[in-house]
Coordinates of C-alpha atoms and ligand atoms in Angstrom, one line a residue:
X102 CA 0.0 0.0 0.0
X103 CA 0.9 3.8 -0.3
X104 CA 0.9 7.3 1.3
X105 CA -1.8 8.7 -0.7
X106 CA -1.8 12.2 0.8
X107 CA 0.1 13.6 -1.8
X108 CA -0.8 13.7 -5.1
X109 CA 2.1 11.2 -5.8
X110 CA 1.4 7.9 -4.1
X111 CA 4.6 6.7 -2.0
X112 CA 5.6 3.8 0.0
X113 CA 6.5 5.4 3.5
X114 CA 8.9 3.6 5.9
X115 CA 8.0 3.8 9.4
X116 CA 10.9 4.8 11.9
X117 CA 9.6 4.3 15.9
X118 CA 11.6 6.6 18.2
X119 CA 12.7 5.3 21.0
X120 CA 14.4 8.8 22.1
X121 CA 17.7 8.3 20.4
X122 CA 19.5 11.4 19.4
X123 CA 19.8 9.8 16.1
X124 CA 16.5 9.6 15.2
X125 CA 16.3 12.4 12.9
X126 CA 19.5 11.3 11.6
X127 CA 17.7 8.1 10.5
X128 CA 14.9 9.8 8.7
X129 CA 17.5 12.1 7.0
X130 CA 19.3 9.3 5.7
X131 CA 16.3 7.7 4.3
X132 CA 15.5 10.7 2.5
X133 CA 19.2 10.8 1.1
X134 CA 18.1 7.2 0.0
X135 CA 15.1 8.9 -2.2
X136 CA 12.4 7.5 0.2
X137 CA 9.7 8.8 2.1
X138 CA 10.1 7.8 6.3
X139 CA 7.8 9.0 8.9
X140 CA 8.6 9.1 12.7
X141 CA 6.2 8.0 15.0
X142 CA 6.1 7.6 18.8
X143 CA 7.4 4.5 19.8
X144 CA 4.2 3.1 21.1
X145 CA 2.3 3.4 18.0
X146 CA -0.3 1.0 17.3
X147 CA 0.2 -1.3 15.1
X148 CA -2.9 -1.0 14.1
X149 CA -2.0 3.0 12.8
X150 CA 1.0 1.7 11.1
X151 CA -0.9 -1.1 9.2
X152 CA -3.5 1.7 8.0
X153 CA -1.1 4.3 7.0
X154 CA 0.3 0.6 4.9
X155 CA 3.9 1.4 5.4
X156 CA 6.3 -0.6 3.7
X157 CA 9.0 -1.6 6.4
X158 CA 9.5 -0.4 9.9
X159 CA 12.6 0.8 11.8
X160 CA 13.3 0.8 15.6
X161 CA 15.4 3.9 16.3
X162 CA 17.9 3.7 19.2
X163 CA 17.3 5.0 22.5
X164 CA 18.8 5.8 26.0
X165 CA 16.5 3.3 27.7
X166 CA 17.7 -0.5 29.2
X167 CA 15.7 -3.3 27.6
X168 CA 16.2 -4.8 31.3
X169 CA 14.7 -1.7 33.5
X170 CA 11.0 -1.7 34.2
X171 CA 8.9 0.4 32.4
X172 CA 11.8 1.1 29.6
X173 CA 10.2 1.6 26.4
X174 CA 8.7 -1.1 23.9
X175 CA 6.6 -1.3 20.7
X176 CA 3.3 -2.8 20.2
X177 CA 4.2 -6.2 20.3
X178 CA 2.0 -6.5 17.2
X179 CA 4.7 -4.5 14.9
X180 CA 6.3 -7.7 14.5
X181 CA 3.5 -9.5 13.2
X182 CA 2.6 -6.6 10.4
X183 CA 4.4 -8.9 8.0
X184 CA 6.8 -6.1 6.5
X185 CA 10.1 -5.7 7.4
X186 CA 11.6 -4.9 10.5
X187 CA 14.7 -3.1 11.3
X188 CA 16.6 -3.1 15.0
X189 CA 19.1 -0.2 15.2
X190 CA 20.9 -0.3 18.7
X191 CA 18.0 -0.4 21.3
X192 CA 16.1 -1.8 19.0
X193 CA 17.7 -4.9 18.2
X194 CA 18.0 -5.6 21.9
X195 CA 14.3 -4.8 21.8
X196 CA 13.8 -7.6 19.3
X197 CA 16.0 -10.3 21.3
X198 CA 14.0 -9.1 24.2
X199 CA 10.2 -9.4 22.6
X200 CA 11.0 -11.9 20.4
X201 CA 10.6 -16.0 21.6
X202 CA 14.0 -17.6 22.8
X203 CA 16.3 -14.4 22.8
X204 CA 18.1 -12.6 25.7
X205 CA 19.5 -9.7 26.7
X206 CA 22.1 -9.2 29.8
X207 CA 24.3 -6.0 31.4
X208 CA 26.9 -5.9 29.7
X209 CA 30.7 -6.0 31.8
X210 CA 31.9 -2.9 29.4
X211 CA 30.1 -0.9 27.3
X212 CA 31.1 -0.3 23.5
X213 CA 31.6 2.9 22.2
X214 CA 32.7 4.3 19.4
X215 CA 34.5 2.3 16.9
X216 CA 34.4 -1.2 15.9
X217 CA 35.3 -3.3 13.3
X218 CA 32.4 -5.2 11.7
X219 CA 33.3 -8.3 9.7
X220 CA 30.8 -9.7 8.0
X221 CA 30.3 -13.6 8.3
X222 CA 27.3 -14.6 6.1
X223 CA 25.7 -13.5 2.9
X224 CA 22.6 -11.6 3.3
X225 CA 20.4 -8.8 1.3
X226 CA 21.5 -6.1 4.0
X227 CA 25.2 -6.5 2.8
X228 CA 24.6 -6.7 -0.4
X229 CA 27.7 -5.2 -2.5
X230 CA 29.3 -3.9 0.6
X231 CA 32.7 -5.0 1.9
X232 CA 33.1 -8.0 3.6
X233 CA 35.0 -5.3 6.6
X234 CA 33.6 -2.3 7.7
X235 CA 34.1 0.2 10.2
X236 CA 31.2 1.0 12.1
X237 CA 30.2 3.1 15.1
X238 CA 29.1 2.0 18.3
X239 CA 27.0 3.4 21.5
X240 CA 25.7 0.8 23.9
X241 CA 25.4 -1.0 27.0
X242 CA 23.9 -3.8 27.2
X243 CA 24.5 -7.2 25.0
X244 CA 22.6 -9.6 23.5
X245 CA 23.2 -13.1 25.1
X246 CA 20.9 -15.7 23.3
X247 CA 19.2 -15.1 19.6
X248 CA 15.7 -15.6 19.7
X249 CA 14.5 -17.9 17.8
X250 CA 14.7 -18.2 13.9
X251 CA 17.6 -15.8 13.8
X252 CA 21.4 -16.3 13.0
X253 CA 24.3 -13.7 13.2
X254 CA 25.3 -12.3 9.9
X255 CA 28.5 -10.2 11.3
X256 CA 30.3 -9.2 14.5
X257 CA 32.8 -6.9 15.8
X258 CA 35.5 -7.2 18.5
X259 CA 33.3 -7.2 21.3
X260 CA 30.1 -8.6 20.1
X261 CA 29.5 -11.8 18.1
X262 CA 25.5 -10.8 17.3
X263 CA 26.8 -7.1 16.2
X264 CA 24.4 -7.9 13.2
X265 CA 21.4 -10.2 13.1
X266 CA 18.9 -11.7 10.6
X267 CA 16.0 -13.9 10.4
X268 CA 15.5 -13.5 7.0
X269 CA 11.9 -15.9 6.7
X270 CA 10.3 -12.5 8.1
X271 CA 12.4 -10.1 7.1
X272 CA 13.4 -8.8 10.2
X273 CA 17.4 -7.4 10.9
X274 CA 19.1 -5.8 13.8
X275 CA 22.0 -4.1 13.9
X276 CA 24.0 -3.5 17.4
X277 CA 25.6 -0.6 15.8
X278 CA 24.5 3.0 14.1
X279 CA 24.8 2.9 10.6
X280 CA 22.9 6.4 10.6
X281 CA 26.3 8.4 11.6
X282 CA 28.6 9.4 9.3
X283 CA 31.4 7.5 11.4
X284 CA 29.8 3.8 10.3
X285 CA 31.1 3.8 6.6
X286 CA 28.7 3.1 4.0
X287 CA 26.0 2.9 6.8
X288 CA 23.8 4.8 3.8
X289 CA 24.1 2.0 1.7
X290 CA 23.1 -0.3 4.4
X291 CA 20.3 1.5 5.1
X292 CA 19.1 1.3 1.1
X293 CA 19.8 -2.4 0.9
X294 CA 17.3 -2.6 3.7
X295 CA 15.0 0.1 2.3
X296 CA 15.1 -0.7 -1.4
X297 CA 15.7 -4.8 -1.3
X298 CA 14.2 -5.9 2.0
X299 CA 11.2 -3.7 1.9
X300 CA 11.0 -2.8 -1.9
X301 CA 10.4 0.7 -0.8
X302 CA 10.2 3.2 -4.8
X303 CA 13.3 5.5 -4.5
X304 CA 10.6 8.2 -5.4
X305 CA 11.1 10.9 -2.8
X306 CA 12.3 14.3 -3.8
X307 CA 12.4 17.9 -2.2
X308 CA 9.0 19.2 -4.7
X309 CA 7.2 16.1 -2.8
X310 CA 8.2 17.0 0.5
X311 CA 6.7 20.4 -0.1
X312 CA 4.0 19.2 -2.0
X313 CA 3.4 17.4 1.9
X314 CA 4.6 20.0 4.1
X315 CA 2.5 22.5 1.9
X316 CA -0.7 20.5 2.8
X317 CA 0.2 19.9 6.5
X318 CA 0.6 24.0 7.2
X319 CA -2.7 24.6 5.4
X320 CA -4.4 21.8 7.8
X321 CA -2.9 23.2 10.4
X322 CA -3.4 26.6 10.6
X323 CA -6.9 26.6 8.7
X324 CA -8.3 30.2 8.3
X325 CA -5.9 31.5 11.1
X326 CA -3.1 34.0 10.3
X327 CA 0.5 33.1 10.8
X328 CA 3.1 36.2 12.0
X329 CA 6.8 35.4 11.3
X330 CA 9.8 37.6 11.8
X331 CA 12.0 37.2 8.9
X332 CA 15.7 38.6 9.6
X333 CA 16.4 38.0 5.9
X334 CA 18.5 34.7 6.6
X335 CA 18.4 31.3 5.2
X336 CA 16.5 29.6 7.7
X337 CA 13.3 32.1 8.4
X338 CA 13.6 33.3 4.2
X339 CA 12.9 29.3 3.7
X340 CA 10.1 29.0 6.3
X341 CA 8.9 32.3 4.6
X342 CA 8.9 30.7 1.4
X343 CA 7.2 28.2 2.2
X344 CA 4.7 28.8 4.9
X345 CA 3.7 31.9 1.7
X346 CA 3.3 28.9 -0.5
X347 CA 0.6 27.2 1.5
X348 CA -1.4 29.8 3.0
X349 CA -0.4 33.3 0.8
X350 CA -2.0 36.5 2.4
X351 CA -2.5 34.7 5.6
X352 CA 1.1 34.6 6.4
X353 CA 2.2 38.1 7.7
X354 CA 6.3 38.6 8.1
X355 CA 7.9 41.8 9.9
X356 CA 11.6 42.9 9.1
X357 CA 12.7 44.7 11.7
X358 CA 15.1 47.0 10.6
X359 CA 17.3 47.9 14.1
X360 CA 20.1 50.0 12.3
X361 CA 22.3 47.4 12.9
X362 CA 21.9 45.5 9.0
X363 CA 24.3 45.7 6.6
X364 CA 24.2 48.3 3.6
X365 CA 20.9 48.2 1.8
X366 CA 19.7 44.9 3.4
X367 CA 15.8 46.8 4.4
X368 CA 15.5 47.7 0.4
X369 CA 16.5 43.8 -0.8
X370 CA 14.0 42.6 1.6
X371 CA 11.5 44.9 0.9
X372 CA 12.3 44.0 -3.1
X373 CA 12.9 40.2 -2.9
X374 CA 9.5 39.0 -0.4
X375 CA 7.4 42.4 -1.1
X376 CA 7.8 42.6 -4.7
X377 CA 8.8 39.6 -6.1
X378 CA 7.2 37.2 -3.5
X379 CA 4.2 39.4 -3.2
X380 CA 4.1 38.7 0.5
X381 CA 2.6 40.9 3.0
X382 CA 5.9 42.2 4.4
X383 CA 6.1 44.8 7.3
X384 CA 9.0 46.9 7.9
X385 CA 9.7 48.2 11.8
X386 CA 11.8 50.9 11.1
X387 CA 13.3 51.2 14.0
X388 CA 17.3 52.0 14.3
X389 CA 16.6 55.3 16.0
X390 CA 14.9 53.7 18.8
X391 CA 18.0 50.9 18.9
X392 CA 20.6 53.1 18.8
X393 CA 19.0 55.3 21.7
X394 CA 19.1 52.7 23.5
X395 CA 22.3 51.3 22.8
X396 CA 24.0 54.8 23.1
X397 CA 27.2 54.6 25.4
X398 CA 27.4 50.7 25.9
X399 CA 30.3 49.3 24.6
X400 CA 30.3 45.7 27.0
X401 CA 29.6 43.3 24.7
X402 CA 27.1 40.9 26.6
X403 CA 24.6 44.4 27.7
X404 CA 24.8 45.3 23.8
X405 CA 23.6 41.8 23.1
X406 CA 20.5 42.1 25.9
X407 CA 19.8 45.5 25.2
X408 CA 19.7 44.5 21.2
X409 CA 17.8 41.4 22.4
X410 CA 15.4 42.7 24.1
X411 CA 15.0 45.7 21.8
X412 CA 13.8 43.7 19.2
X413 CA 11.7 41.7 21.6
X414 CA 9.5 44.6 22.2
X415 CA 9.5 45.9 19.1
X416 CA 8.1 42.3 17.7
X417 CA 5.7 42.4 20.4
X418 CA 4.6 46.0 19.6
X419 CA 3.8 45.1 16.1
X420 CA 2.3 41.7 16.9
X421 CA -0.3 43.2 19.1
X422 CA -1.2 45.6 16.7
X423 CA -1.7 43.4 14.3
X424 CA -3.9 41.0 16.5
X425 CA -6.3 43.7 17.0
X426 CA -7.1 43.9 13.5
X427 CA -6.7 40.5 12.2
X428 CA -6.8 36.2 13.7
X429 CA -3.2 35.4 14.2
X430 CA -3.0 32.6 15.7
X431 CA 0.6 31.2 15.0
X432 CA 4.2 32.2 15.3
X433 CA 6.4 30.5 12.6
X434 CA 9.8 30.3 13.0
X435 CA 13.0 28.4 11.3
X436 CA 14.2 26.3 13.8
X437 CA 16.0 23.4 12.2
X438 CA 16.6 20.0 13.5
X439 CA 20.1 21.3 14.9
X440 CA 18.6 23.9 16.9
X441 CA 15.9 21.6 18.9
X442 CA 18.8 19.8 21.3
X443 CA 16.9 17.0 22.5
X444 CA 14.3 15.5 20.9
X445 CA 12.3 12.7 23.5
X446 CA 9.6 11.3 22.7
X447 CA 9.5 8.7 25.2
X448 CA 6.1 9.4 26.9
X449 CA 4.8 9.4 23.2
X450 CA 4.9 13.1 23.6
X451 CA 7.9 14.6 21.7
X452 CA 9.2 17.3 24.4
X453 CA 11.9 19.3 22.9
X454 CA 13.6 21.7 24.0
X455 CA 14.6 24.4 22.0
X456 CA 18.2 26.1 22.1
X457 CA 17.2 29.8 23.0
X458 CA 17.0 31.4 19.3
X459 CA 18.7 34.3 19.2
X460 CA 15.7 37.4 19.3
X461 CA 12.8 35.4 19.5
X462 CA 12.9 32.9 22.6
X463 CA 9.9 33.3 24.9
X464 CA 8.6 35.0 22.0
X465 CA 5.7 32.6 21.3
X466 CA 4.8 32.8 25.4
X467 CA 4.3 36.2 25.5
X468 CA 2.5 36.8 22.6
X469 CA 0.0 34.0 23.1
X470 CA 0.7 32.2 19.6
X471 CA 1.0 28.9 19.1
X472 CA 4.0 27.6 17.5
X473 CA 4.9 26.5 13.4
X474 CA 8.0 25.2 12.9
X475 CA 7.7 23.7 9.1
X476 CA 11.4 23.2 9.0
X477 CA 11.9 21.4 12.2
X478 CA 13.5 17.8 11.3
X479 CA 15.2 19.2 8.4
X480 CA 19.1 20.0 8.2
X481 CA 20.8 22.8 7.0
X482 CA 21.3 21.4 3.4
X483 CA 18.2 19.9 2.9
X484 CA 16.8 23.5 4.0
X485 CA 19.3 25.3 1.4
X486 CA 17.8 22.8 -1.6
X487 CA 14.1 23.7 -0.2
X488 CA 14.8 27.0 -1.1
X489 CA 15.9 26.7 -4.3
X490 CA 13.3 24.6 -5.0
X491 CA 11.4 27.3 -3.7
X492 CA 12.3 29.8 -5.8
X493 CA 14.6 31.9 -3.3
X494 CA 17.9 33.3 -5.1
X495 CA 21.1 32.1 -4.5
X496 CA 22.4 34.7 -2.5
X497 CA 19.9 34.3 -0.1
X498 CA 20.2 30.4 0.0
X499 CA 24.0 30.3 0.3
X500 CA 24.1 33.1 2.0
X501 CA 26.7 33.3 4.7
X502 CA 25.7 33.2 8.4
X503 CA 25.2 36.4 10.0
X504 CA 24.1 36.9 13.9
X505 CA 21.4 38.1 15.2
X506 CA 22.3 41.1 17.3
X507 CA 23.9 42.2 13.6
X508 CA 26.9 45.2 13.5
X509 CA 26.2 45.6 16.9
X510 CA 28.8 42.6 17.5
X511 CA 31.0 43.6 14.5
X512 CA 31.5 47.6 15.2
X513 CA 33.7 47.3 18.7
X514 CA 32.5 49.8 21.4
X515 CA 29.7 51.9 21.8
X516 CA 27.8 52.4 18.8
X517 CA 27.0 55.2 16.6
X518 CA 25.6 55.9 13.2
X519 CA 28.7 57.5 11.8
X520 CA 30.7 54.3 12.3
X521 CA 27.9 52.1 11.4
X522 CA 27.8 53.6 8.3
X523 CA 31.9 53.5 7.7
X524 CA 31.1 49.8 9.2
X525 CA 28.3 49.0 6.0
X526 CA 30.5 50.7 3.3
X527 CA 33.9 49.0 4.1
X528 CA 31.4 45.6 4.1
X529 CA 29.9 46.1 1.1
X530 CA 33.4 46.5 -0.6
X531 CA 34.3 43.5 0.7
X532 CA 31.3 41.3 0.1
X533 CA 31.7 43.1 -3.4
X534 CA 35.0 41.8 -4.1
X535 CA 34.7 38.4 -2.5
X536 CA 32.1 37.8 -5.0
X537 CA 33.5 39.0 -7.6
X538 CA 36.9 37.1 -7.0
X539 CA 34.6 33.6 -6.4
X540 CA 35.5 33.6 -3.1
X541 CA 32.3 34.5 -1.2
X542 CA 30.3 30.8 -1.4
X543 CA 33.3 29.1 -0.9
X544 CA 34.6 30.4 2.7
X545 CA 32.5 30.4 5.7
X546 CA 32.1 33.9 6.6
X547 CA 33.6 37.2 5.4
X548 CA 33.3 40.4 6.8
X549 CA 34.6 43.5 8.1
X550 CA 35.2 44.8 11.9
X551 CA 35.2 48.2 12.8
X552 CA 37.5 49.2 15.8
X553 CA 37.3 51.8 17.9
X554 CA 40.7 53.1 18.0
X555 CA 42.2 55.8 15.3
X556 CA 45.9 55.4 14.0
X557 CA 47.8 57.8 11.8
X558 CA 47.9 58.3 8.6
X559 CA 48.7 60.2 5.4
X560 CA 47.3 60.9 2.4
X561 CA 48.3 63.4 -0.2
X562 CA 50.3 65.8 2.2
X563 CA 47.7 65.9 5.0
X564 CA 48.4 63.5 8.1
X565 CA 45.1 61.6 8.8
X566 CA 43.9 60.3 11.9
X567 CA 41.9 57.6 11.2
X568 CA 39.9 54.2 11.8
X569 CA 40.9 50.8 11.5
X570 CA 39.1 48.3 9.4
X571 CA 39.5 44.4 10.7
X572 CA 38.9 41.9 7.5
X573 CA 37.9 38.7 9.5
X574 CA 37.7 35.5 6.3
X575 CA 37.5 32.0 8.0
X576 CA 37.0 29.0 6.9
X577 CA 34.9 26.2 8.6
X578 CA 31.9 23.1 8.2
X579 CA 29.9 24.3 11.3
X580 CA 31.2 27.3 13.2
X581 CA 32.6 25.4 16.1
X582 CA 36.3 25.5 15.1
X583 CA 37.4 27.8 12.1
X584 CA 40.3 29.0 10.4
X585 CA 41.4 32.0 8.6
X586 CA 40.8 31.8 5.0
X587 CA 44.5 32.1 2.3
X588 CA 42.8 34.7 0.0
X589 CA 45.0 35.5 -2.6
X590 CA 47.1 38.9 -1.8
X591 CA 46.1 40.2 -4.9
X592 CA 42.9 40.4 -3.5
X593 CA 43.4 41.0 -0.6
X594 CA 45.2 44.1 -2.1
X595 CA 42.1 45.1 -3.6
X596 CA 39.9 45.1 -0.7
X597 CA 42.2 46.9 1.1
X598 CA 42.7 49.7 -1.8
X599 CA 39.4 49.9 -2.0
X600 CA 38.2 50.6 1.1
X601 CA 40.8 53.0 2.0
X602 CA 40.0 54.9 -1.0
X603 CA 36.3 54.8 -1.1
X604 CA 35.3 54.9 2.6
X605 CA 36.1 58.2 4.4
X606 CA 37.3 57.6 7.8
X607 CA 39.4 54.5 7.6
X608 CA 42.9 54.6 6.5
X609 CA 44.0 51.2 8.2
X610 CA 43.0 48.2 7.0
X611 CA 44.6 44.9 8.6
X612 CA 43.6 41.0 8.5
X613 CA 42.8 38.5 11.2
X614 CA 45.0 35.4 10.9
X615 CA 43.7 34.0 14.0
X616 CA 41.7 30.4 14.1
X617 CA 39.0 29.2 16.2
X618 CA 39.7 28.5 19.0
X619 CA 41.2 30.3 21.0
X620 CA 39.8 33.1 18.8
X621 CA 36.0 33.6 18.1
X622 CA 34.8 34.3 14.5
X623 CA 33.1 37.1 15.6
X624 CA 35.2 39.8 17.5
X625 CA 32.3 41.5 19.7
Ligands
LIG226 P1 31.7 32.8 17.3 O1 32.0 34.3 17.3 O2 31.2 32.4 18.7 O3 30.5 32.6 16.3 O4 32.9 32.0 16.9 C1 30.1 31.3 15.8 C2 29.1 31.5 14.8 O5 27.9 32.1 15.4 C3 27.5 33.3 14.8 N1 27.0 34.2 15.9 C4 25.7 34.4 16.1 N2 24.6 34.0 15.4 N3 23.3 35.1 16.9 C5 23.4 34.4 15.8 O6 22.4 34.0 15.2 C6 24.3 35.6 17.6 O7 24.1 36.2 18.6 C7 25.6 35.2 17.2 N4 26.8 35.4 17.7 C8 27.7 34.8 16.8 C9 28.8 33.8 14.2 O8 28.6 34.7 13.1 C10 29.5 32.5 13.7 O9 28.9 32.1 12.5

């Protein structure tokens, strides 16, 4: 049977969570796979499953002991669906727990990290893989005695049932994840099972999962209004985008504009989602009322709150003017699956906590809306190739990460318009001339840094007294350690020329060669 929600019918591979921080990871990789997956809590009815006709299920990992009370378990009647069954971790301890004849006991060591698997017996899950692999482990507990009708197909160091099969009902578990990147070709592991066990149709794409996601927002938020504030980055331009292509006029999104964005960024938004998009954009112009507030504070962390909280009130202003007049009932934002840190679902009720996103946590609270998070399991790449499937322009789908709190972390001390604008000029050059060199998609961040200290000068006959301009290019695959980029001195020449020449009030201009740690990216 298929998923017949969408237009396209699609075979849908059940994954049950059993509160592993993997999870996600799972249903990503069975998207990279080209097939459609669908979490559901662990204790799902069988009976659900069965009527939604899913194709094969999967038992995620999970913290839990199969050996403590009360630790989670499926409805035992999973196992008599007659599709496939995959054990990952938890769950194949699960399945030597449920299933007739097996056990599991406390293991003396636990194994973690990683293992070699060899393979010992043909079987469709190895298909054209390596007899060796190296594979990742996280577990406690071991399995002591196979239940019955299954044999071991490979094993690692520490564990002779490290994968199992009893191939009759189609049913595999593996001791190990081959979701993470460390368990190589763990992908194509995942596909034998998907495509040859289950017989899943590769036939997911990114135009289906909006075609889905499209239909689930307009179910969701029926004749309500939705409010989102879009900063003009990838994440809330793609929730934008999309949330506009389910529900149009209903969807309301407010640029606030705190005098802290970079040269012209107000006039491409207003262009790009009020003109082009035809959304119904609203602009809170507002840098007056920022920089008043912000006038004298140069200690990084009060610039932050007072920025923070700025925009907070702000939001909230034009939220509960816009309530008076109209049913908003939602608050949509771009949280990605990275941003929601832990996602349990043990009590069948997926709590998750969110990390505190930068200018709009506690927003929701305050403002009485309910939450839409349309982007929620998805990674950054998959979000970037929504976009473009979206329609959103490259330089707003590869754009490069910019922080909330804006130049107020990139011009050092207290600010002030004057050196905000010297700030967006000497940027713009740069962001100019990494473009044009091909450099700007292929580093991390680029941009400048305005100090607060003047150094001398000359130019023609006159002795200047001037600003300094800090280039800060690094290099990195997720922020958490970076290093500073090798642009060519040629062009590093040119910015510098540049912005001496064309920006009146800097006549220094030097480069940060430091990596992170024990630098930041940022300066602050
Ligand atoms: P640091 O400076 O800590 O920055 O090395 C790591 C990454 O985070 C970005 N960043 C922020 N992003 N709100 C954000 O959304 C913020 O307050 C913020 N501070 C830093 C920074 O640009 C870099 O990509």
């Amino acid at each position: 049977m298929k998923d017949k929600t969408s237009s396209q019918t699609q075979d849908v591979i059940a994954v049950l969570d059993f509160g592993s921080q993997y999870t996600q990871v799972i249903a990503r990789r069975i998207r990279e796979c080209n097939v459609y997956s669908k979490i559901y809590p662990f204790n799902t009815k069988a009976s659900v499953l069965k009527k939604q006709g899913v194709k094969g299920v999967i038992l995620s990992g999970g913290p839990s002991s199969v050996l403590t009370k009360g630790s989670p378990r499926p409805d035992a009647k999973v196992f008599e669906l007659g599709v496939p069954v995959l054990g990952i971790c938890y769950g194949i301890q699960l399945m030597a727990h449920m299933l007739g004849g097996g056990s599991v006991a406390k293991s003396p060591q636990r194994e973690f990290g990683h293992g070699t698997l060899k393979i010992g017996k043909k079987s469709p899950l190895f298909e054209g893989l390596p007899k060796t692999l190296n594979v990742w482990n996280s577990h406690g507990d071991r399995i002591d005695t196979l239940p019955k009708g299954f044999s071991p197909i490979a094993a690692t160091e520490n564990s002779s049932f490290a994968a199992i099969e009893d191939r009759k009902r189609g049913f595999y578990g593996l001791q190990f994840h081959p979701e993470v990147a460390h368990s190589e070709l763990g992908i194509e592991l995942l596909r034998n099972f998907l495509c040859k066990i289950c017989g899943a149709e590769a036939n997911w794409s990114m135009s289906e999962y909006i075609e889905r996601k499209v239909e689930e927002i307009r179910e969701t938020v029926g004749k309500d209004r939705v409010i989102l504030g879009l900063s003009g980055g990838v994440d809330s331009s793609v929730a934008a985008a999309l949330i506009h292509r389910a529900i149009g006029k209903q969807l309301t999104c407010v640029f606030v504009d705190n005098g802290l964005c970079r040269l012209h960024e107000r006039e491409q938004v207003e262009k790009l989602y009020g003109d082009h998009f035809d959304l119904d954009l609203r602009v809170a112009r507002k840098s007056a009322l920022f920089l008043k507030k912000l006038k004298g504070v140069s200690d990084p962390e009060r610039k932050r709150k007072i920025i923070g909280r700025t925009f907070v009130e702000v939001f909230d202003d034009v939220v509960t003017k816009l309530k008076k007049k109209g049913n908003y009932r939602f608050l949509a934002q771009g949280t990605l699956y990275p941003d929601v840190i832990e996602s349990v679902a043990i009590d069948g009720n997926p709590a998750a906590l969110i990390k505190s996103h930068h200018n709009v946590g506690g927003l929701p609270k305050k403002m009485k809306l309910d939450l839409l998070e349309p982007l929620r399991e998805l990674f950054k790449d998959e979000v970037r190739a929504l976009g473009s499937e979206l329609g959103l322009p490259k330089e707003v789908v590869w754009r490069q990460p910019f922080p909330g709190p804006g130049l107020g972390v990139r011009m050092l001390g207290a600010l002030n318009k004057p050196g905000l604008d010297v700030l967006r000029k000497a940027d713009a050059i740069l962001h100019e001339e990494m473009m044009a060199s091909d450099l700007y998609y292929k580093v991390w961040q680029s941009f400048c840094v305005f100090l607060p200290v003047k150094t001398v000068g000359v130019m023609g006959d006159e002795r200047t007294y001037e600003n300094v301009i800090a280039l800060r290019i690094v290099e990195s695959v997720d922020a958490m350690t970076a290093d500073w980029a090798r642009v060519p001195n040629e062009v590093l020449r040119t910015i510098s020329n540049r912005i001496i020449n064309e920006v009146s009030g800097v006549n220094r201009v030097v480069l940060d060669i430091s990596s992170k740690p024990p630098s930041t990216i940022e300066w602050e």
